[in-house]
Amino acid sequence: MHDDRSITEHRLRRVLKERIKPAVHSRSVPLTVERWEAPGEPVPVAEGLAAPYGPCAIGDPWGPAWGTTWFKVTGTVPADWAGRTVEAVLDLGFDRMMPGFQCEGLVHRADGGEIKALNPYNDWVRVADRAEGGERVEWYVEAASNPVLVDHAATYEGDRLTSGDQPLYRLARMDLTVFETEVWELVQDLEVLYDLMIQLDTREARRHEILRAIGSALDAVDLTDVPGTAAAARAELAGVLAAPAGASAHRISAVGHAHIDSAWLWPLRETVRKVSRTASNMVNLMDEHPEFVFAMSQAQQLDWIKTYRPELFERVKKKIADGQFVPVGGMWVESDTNMVGGEAMARQFLYGKKFFLDEFGIETNNVWLPDSFGYTAAMPQIVKLSGSRWFLTQKISWSQVNPFPHHTFWWEGIDGTRVFTHFPPVDTYNSDLGGAQLAHAARNYREKGRGSRSLAPFGWGDGGGGPTREHLARAKRQRDLEGSPKVSIERPDSFFEKARAEYEDAPVWAGELYLELHRGTYTSQAKTKQGNRRSESLLREAELWAATAAVKVPGYGYPYEDLERIWKTVLLHQFHDILPGSSIAWVHREARDTYARLREELRGITLAAQLALAGEGAEELVFNCAPHARRGVPAGGAGRPAEPGEPVTVEERHGGGHVLANGRLLVEIDGRGLIVSVYDLEARRETLAPGSAANLLQIHPDFPNMWDAWDIDAFYRNRVTDLVELDAMEIAESGPAAATVRVTRSFGSSTAVQAVTLRAGSGRVDIVTDVDWHETEKFLKAAFPLDVKAERTASETQFGHVYRATHTNTSWEAAKFEICAHRWIHAEEPGWGVALLNDSTYGHDVTRDVRPDGGQTTTVRLSLLRAPRYPDPETDQGAHTLRFSLAPGASIGDAVREGHALNLPERTLTGAGPVTPLIAVDDDAVVVEAVKLAEDRSGDVVVRLYESRGGRASALLTADFPLSAAVESDLLERPLAGSAVGAPTPAGAVPLTLRPFQIVTVRFHRV
């Protein structure tokens, strides 16, 4: 037989595009269109409906960036269409290749109720399945003219304050049409078979069977009467569509999904509308397709629907009760997991799962994080303590260097907890269920021979949209189709139950799921990161002192509502495109304002509680909210601090500079203003590598290959400029309590003023860096070359720390050239170590080198500032204050203590006398992470703590109030079986036994 494959394939492509698809809507009449431009921000629906509309015509430009245009469309179904299926086609001027990233609309009835949303793959609205002639249509389209910002070019369109006012779109079509059901079905048949066919090897008979059937179907189509001949064409395809899949065919659980970034290339307020638009389409699709299942994560997004679209929320609730609309994830938002603090991660689950339980009576079992930029090794324990059983991610498929070896596996965290995890081989969380993607999933699946199934989230995402009727048609045809994986639409838990049942002994991956991409997100948008860290710290303070006051001070009311509202705001801003710094300028401008507002509110809550605790008096009291005693003031208490240790001295250094000493450290700053020696007087050894300088600011070029705000590529290291030129150096403070040397430098268009301080009794050197940053595509680092032979470093993560190798023996270690640490990173050789601490920096890098003298230099650097141009061209521009400290001779325990101390400053008030801690623990290895009152408002005290050093711990937890019982609880403050908590002693002490890095939540029932 002659090979005519290419002829038939080309014929199909042309006939589909030019004849069959246009015939889906066979007859049309124009609708009458009027318009109203909403001034400024979006208006309530009632205002849009009542607005004064003016004339509008097809082809008219509309919509400046971030504007809202309301279109009123009216018309009448022609009498001769009676009994036909009638739809309106409402094309706002869509680019068909970019769903979710451009203009969108929501269609309302005249009474304000939502009908459905409009987007590039969903531009239709059903009028009637069997229309009546003369039927009137009156709809109102709330159209958002969001600018297209996906081309990675620097633009000021990412903020309404700087965007242009020219129209971005032209109205393309507003018609009533006859919908030809049989033609639409033919399109689905042909597309599914074509997509399947081209994935099959040309040597397979199945490919040629499909080819011949397609050829016969095209022969059956009369191109002058497609609607009249569509059924005959479909009959030619029925045989190949009916052929069943083989017994060993891969099984795909298709889960409807619309990954909606809570902010990214659009602001938070637009996400509120995106969520409503998507949800309205999903419940409509469910009405027509009872087999359709749609999974939606992020409690915040459902809460937005509840708040802003209550009618839609009731429809969603009904579909949830019916089992079609499935809440997943259990978190308030799909947050970043690298930089979010431990307690904040716990609250993501507390408030997320609590919302699902309160609103829908549903306990979510899975953690759904397809798009976050790597996953902390602390996550498995947090997942388990939240009451969840499964974990799903997709993003690891983006890694640049090392393909991840598993798709279904047990993920083991730093404490040993394991969670059953799936990483879909379809390699997208926006699947279209097309033949290419399904074939890729089957070929790519790495568990062949042991497992047989994978999950595919399908539907348009990122900017929302969700599944369409075309997606469901593909799923239906590929349920059991020869040559294709078997596709079943089902709930995520159904997939996980089946996957675990067939592969209980799946392999284990221990440690973090490091994404070999997007490493710049540890640094971009420094003020957003600083706002997050400081909000977490302020929330700790506010809850601790408010709980203490509520228990100890009669009449003091615990501010439940305020604290919950603030927590949810902080959690929202931990979304994986806000905290990582990868959103448009509008998002980060609002974030800065939000953090400033929260800061003042939290300070007010804290001050009110402290004033209530201090009482009337003139005694100076220092409140210590850190988890360890400092200067003699106990953790969680207030009192007069102890006198500092040996006073600080300042001397001139031979050859220029200054020498600071306090009996513990001897610090030399040379004539360039660089630290050239930090001598540990107690250990009698030097901290810095010979001939090196610490606190060395360095500038690199920063122009990654693709994702500006997201990425740094390893080649940035090939060029570096050491900032050693000095503008000025002076002694800014000299006294027995502290000495400070201030150093000023200019570079490029920027300046840096660094204050190097040594305090009496302190074992650390504190550095405050004020940078007025006006560089573009540059990367600012601070280097500390240490005379330490460290095979690995420890970086603080949530509820513990993670070790990473300093060598690059394999591609896996080499790929981790930029890493995340929270409050500290620690380098150690047996018997002596050094901690580098910070108050708001997350990005770090560690390199090692062997010197000619045989010693090893381990250089630890903090990543301070970046200056990418996309998506915010003004990223990090302006003034910053960054604090970090060097602690020579520090153990892991010292790093934990000093890291908290740096991030949790003391507060000084006058009062009647000392305040005893509400809760005390007798082992410094056990860190109290949070003290609060229970969410159920019972008045119970909830304490969350963890073992911080990676060893076993036995401790006594003492409550300074009468209690009836102490119960170990999960993150939702529900009792846990098998407790690490012993029975309270008569004195109110609770014995604890903790394994390494174990998190324990203790709920104290008060008498």
Tab-separated table of C-alpha atoms in Angstrom, residues 569-750:
chain	number	residue	atom	x	y	z
A	569	THR	CA	-3.591	37.966	55.898
A	570	VAL	CA	-0.013	36.846	56.547
A	571	LEU	CA	-0.800	33.362	55.246
A	572	LEU	CA	-2.281	34.806	52.059
A	573	HIS	CA	0.920	36.747	51.425
A	574	GLN	CA	2.901	33.511	51.716
A	575	PHE	CA	1.378	32.401	48.427
A	576	HIS	CA	4.033	30.980	46.137
A	577	ASP	CA	4.230	34.014	43.858
A	578	ILE	CA	4.017	36.687	46.576
A	579	LEU	CA	6.538	35.696	49.242
A	580	PRO	CA	9.002	34.420	46.577
A	581	GLY	CA	8.952	37.840	44.915
A	582	SER	CA	7.708	36.711	41.511
A	583	SER	CA	4.573	38.858	41.170
A	584	ILE	CA	3.963	42.174	39.459
A	585	ALA	CA	4.766	45.521	41.095
A	586	TRP	CA	1.153	46.088	42.174
A	587	VAL	CA	1.203	42.952	44.332
A	588	HIS	CA	4.403	43.875	46.152
A	589	ARG	CA	3.424	47.503	46.598
A	590	GLU	CA	0.246	46.380	48.308
A	591	ALA	CA	2.169	43.794	50.313
A	592	ARG	CA	4.487	46.456	51.710
A	593	ASP	CA	1.494	48.552	52.758
A	594	THR	CA	-0.223	45.533	54.277
A	595	TYR	CA	2.803	44.490	56.314
A	596	ALA	CA	3.181	48.051	57.618
A	597	ARG	CA	-0.454	48.079	58.719
A	598	LEU	CA	-0.156	44.666	60.381
A	599	ARG	CA	3.028	45.743	62.143
A	600	GLU	CA	1.280	48.619	63.865
A	601	GLU	CA	-1.739	46.521	64.730
A	602	LEU	CA	0.339	43.705	66.217
A	603	ARG	CA	2.459	46.128	68.182
A	604	GLY	CA	-0.741	47.539	69.604
A	605	ILE	CA	-2.003	44.091	70.653
A	606	THR	CA	1.369	43.281	72.212
A	607	LEU	CA	1.645	46.581	74.063
A	608	ALA	CA	-1.884	46.297	75.474
A	609	ALA	CA	-1.133	42.825	76.836
A	610	GLN	CA	2.249	43.845	78.252
A	611	LEU	CA	0.771	46.903	79.959
A	612	ALA	CA	-1.891	44.701	81.528
A	613	LEU	CA	0.777	42.276	82.740
A	614	ALA	CA	3.198	44.942	83.977
A	615	GLY	CA	0.654	46.820	86.044
A	616	GLU	CA	1.271	50.211	87.605
A	617	GLY	CA	4.821	50.862	88.772
A	618	ALA	CA	8.190	52.392	88.036
A	619	GLU	CA	10.344	49.265	87.821
A	620	GLU	CA	11.997	48.797	84.425
A	621	LEU	CA	10.911	45.468	82.959
A	622	VAL	CA	12.324	43.722	79.910
A	623	PHE	CA	9.846	41.392	78.172
A	624	ASN	CA	11.534	38.397	76.572
A	625	CYS	CA	9.410	36.551	74.032
A	626	ALA	CA	12.291	34.413	72.758
A	627	PRO	CA	12.191	30.689	73.616
A	628	HIS	CA	15.359	30.922	75.733
A	629	ALA	CA	16.335	33.018	78.712
A	630	ARG	CA	18.540	35.998	77.947
A	631	ARG	CA	20.304	38.429	80.234
A	632	GLY	CA	18.697	36.575	83.126
A	633	VAL	CA	15.132	37.174	81.957
A	634	PRO	CA	13.308	33.865	81.490
A	635	ALA	CA	11.706	32.855	78.196
A	636	GLY	CA	8.182	34.172	78.042
A	637	GLY	CA	8.648	36.335	81.113
A	638	ALA	CA	9.565	39.869	82.090
A	639	GLY	CA	11.992	41.250	84.628
A	640	ARG	CA	15.102	43.267	85.254
A	641	PRO	CA	17.984	42.020	83.103
A	642	ALA	CA	21.303	40.940	84.582
A	643	GLU	CA	24.338	43.143	84.247
A	644	PRO	CA	26.298	42.628	81.026
A	645	GLY	CA	29.624	40.852	81.004
A	646	GLU	CA	33.102	42.293	80.514
A	647	PRO	CA	32.916	45.788	78.958
A	648	VAL	CA	33.761	46.394	75.336
A	649	THR	CA	37.003	48.133	74.416
A	650	VAL	CA	37.976	49.897	71.198
A	651	GLU	CA	41.554	50.416	70.056
A	652	GLU	CA	43.261	51.609	66.927
A	653	ARG	CA	44.516	48.777	64.754
A	654	HIS	CA	48.122	48.785	63.563
A	655	GLY	CA	48.051	49.585	59.840
A	656	GLY	CA	44.633	51.229	60.020
A	657	GLY	CA	41.222	50.327	61.304
A	658	HIS	CA	39.969	49.344	64.736
A	659	VAL	CA	40.042	46.457	67.201
A	660	LEU	CA	36.982	45.638	69.308
A	661	ALA	CA	37.120	43.267	72.278
A	662	ASN	CA	34.750	42.088	75.027
A	663	GLY	CA	36.569	39.216	76.707
A	664	ARG	CA	34.917	36.648	74.460
A	665	LEU	CA	35.783	37.934	70.986
A	666	LEU	CA	38.553	40.041	69.501
A	667	VAL	CA	37.400	41.662	66.269
A	668	GLU	CA	39.733	43.416	63.846
A	669	ILE	CA	38.457	45.799	61.181
A	670	ASP	CA	41.115	46.887	58.720
A	671	GLY	CA	41.639	50.195	56.947
A	672	ARG	CA	39.204	49.154	54.189
A	673	GLY	CA	36.443	48.695	56.746
A	674	LEU	CA	36.473	44.906	56.332
A	675	ILE	CA	36.542	42.367	59.150
A	676	VAL	CA	39.860	40.563	58.872
A	677	SER	CA	39.898	38.722	62.188
A	678	VAL	CA	37.335	37.385	64.631
A	679	TYR	CA	39.292	35.608	67.323
A	680	ASP	CA	37.427	33.316	69.722
A	681	LEU	CA	39.201	34.029	73.023
A	682	GLU	CA	37.584	31.113	74.819
A	683	ALA	CA	38.460	28.518	72.178
A	684	ARG	CA	41.711	30.321	71.309
A	685	ARG	CA	41.218	30.070	67.569
A	686	GLU	CA	40.614	32.298	64.573
A	687	THR	CA	37.235	32.269	62.836
A	688	LEU	CA	38.259	33.604	59.428
A	689	ALA	CA	40.438	31.945	56.825
A	690	PRO	CA	44.012	33.311	56.639
A	691	GLY	CA	44.359	36.361	54.425
A	692	SER	CA	40.627	36.711	53.894
A	693	ALA	CA	38.094	39.367	54.801
A	694	ALA	CA	34.579	38.866	56.118
A	695	ASN	CA	31.490	41.019	55.806
A	696	LEU	CA	32.713	41.499	52.263
A	697	LEU	CA	29.980	42.888	50.031
A	698	GLN	CA	30.156	41.469	46.520
A	699	ILE	CA	28.312	42.337	43.324
A	700	HIS	CA	27.566	39.879	40.516
A	701	PRO	CA	25.841	40.363	37.172
A	702	ASP	CA	22.367	38.857	37.327
A	703	PHE	CA	20.826	38.073	33.956
A	704	PRO	CA	19.396	34.545	34.009
A	705	ASN	CA	18.449	32.688	30.883
A	706	MET	CA	14.712	33.045	31.336
A	707	TRP	CA	12.764	33.765	34.519
A	708	ASP	CA	14.205	37.051	35.797
A	709	ALA	CA	12.691	37.372	39.278
A	710	TRP	CA	12.634	33.602	39.717
A	711	ASP	CA	16.048	32.423	38.607
A	712	ILE	CA	19.713	32.805	39.169
A	713	ASP	CA	21.906	30.685	36.942
A	714	ALA	CA	25.227	29.289	38.097
A	715	PHE	CA	27.210	31.340	35.605
A	716	TYR	CA	26.491	34.477	37.656
A	717	ARG	CA	29.540	33.488	39.729
A	718	ASN	CA	31.876	33.835	36.772
A	719	ARG	CA	32.134	37.579	37.408
A	720	VAL	CA	32.334	39.216	40.792
A	721	THR	CA	33.271	42.666	42.062
A	722	ASP	CA	34.439	42.945	45.669
A	723	LEU	CA	33.255	46.191	47.226
A	724	VAL	CA	36.407	47.287	49.026
A	725	GLU	CA	36.542	50.975	48.188
A	726	LEU	CA	35.884	53.032	51.293
A	727	ASP	CA	34.043	56.355	51.489
A	728	ALA	CA	34.256	56.764	55.246
A	729	MET	CA	34.858	54.855	58.465
A	730	GLU	CA	34.202	56.088	61.982
A	731	ILE	CA	33.599	54.899	65.514
A	732	ALA	CA	29.860	55.499	65.890
A	733	GLU	CA	29.587	54.191	69.455
A	734	SER	CA	32.178	53.521	72.130
A	735	GLY	CA	31.166	52.552	75.619
A	736	PRO	CA	31.274	49.674	78.065
A	737	ALA	CA	27.972	48.242	76.794
A	738	ALA	CA	28.756	48.293	73.073
A	739	ALA	CA	31.118	49.568	70.412
A	740	THR	CA	30.183	50.231	66.801
A	741	VAL	CA	32.290	50.972	63.734
A	742	ARG	CA	30.363	52.530	60.853
A	743	VAL	CA	31.615	52.010	57.302
A	744	THR	CA	30.258	53.762	54.206
A	745	ARG	CA	30.786	52.626	50.607
A	746	SER	CA	29.560	53.782	47.226
A	747	PHE	CA	29.207	51.514	44.213
A	748	GLY	CA	27.437	52.027	40.924
A	749	SER	CA	24.429	54.183	41.691
A	750	SER	CA	24.102	52.819	45.207
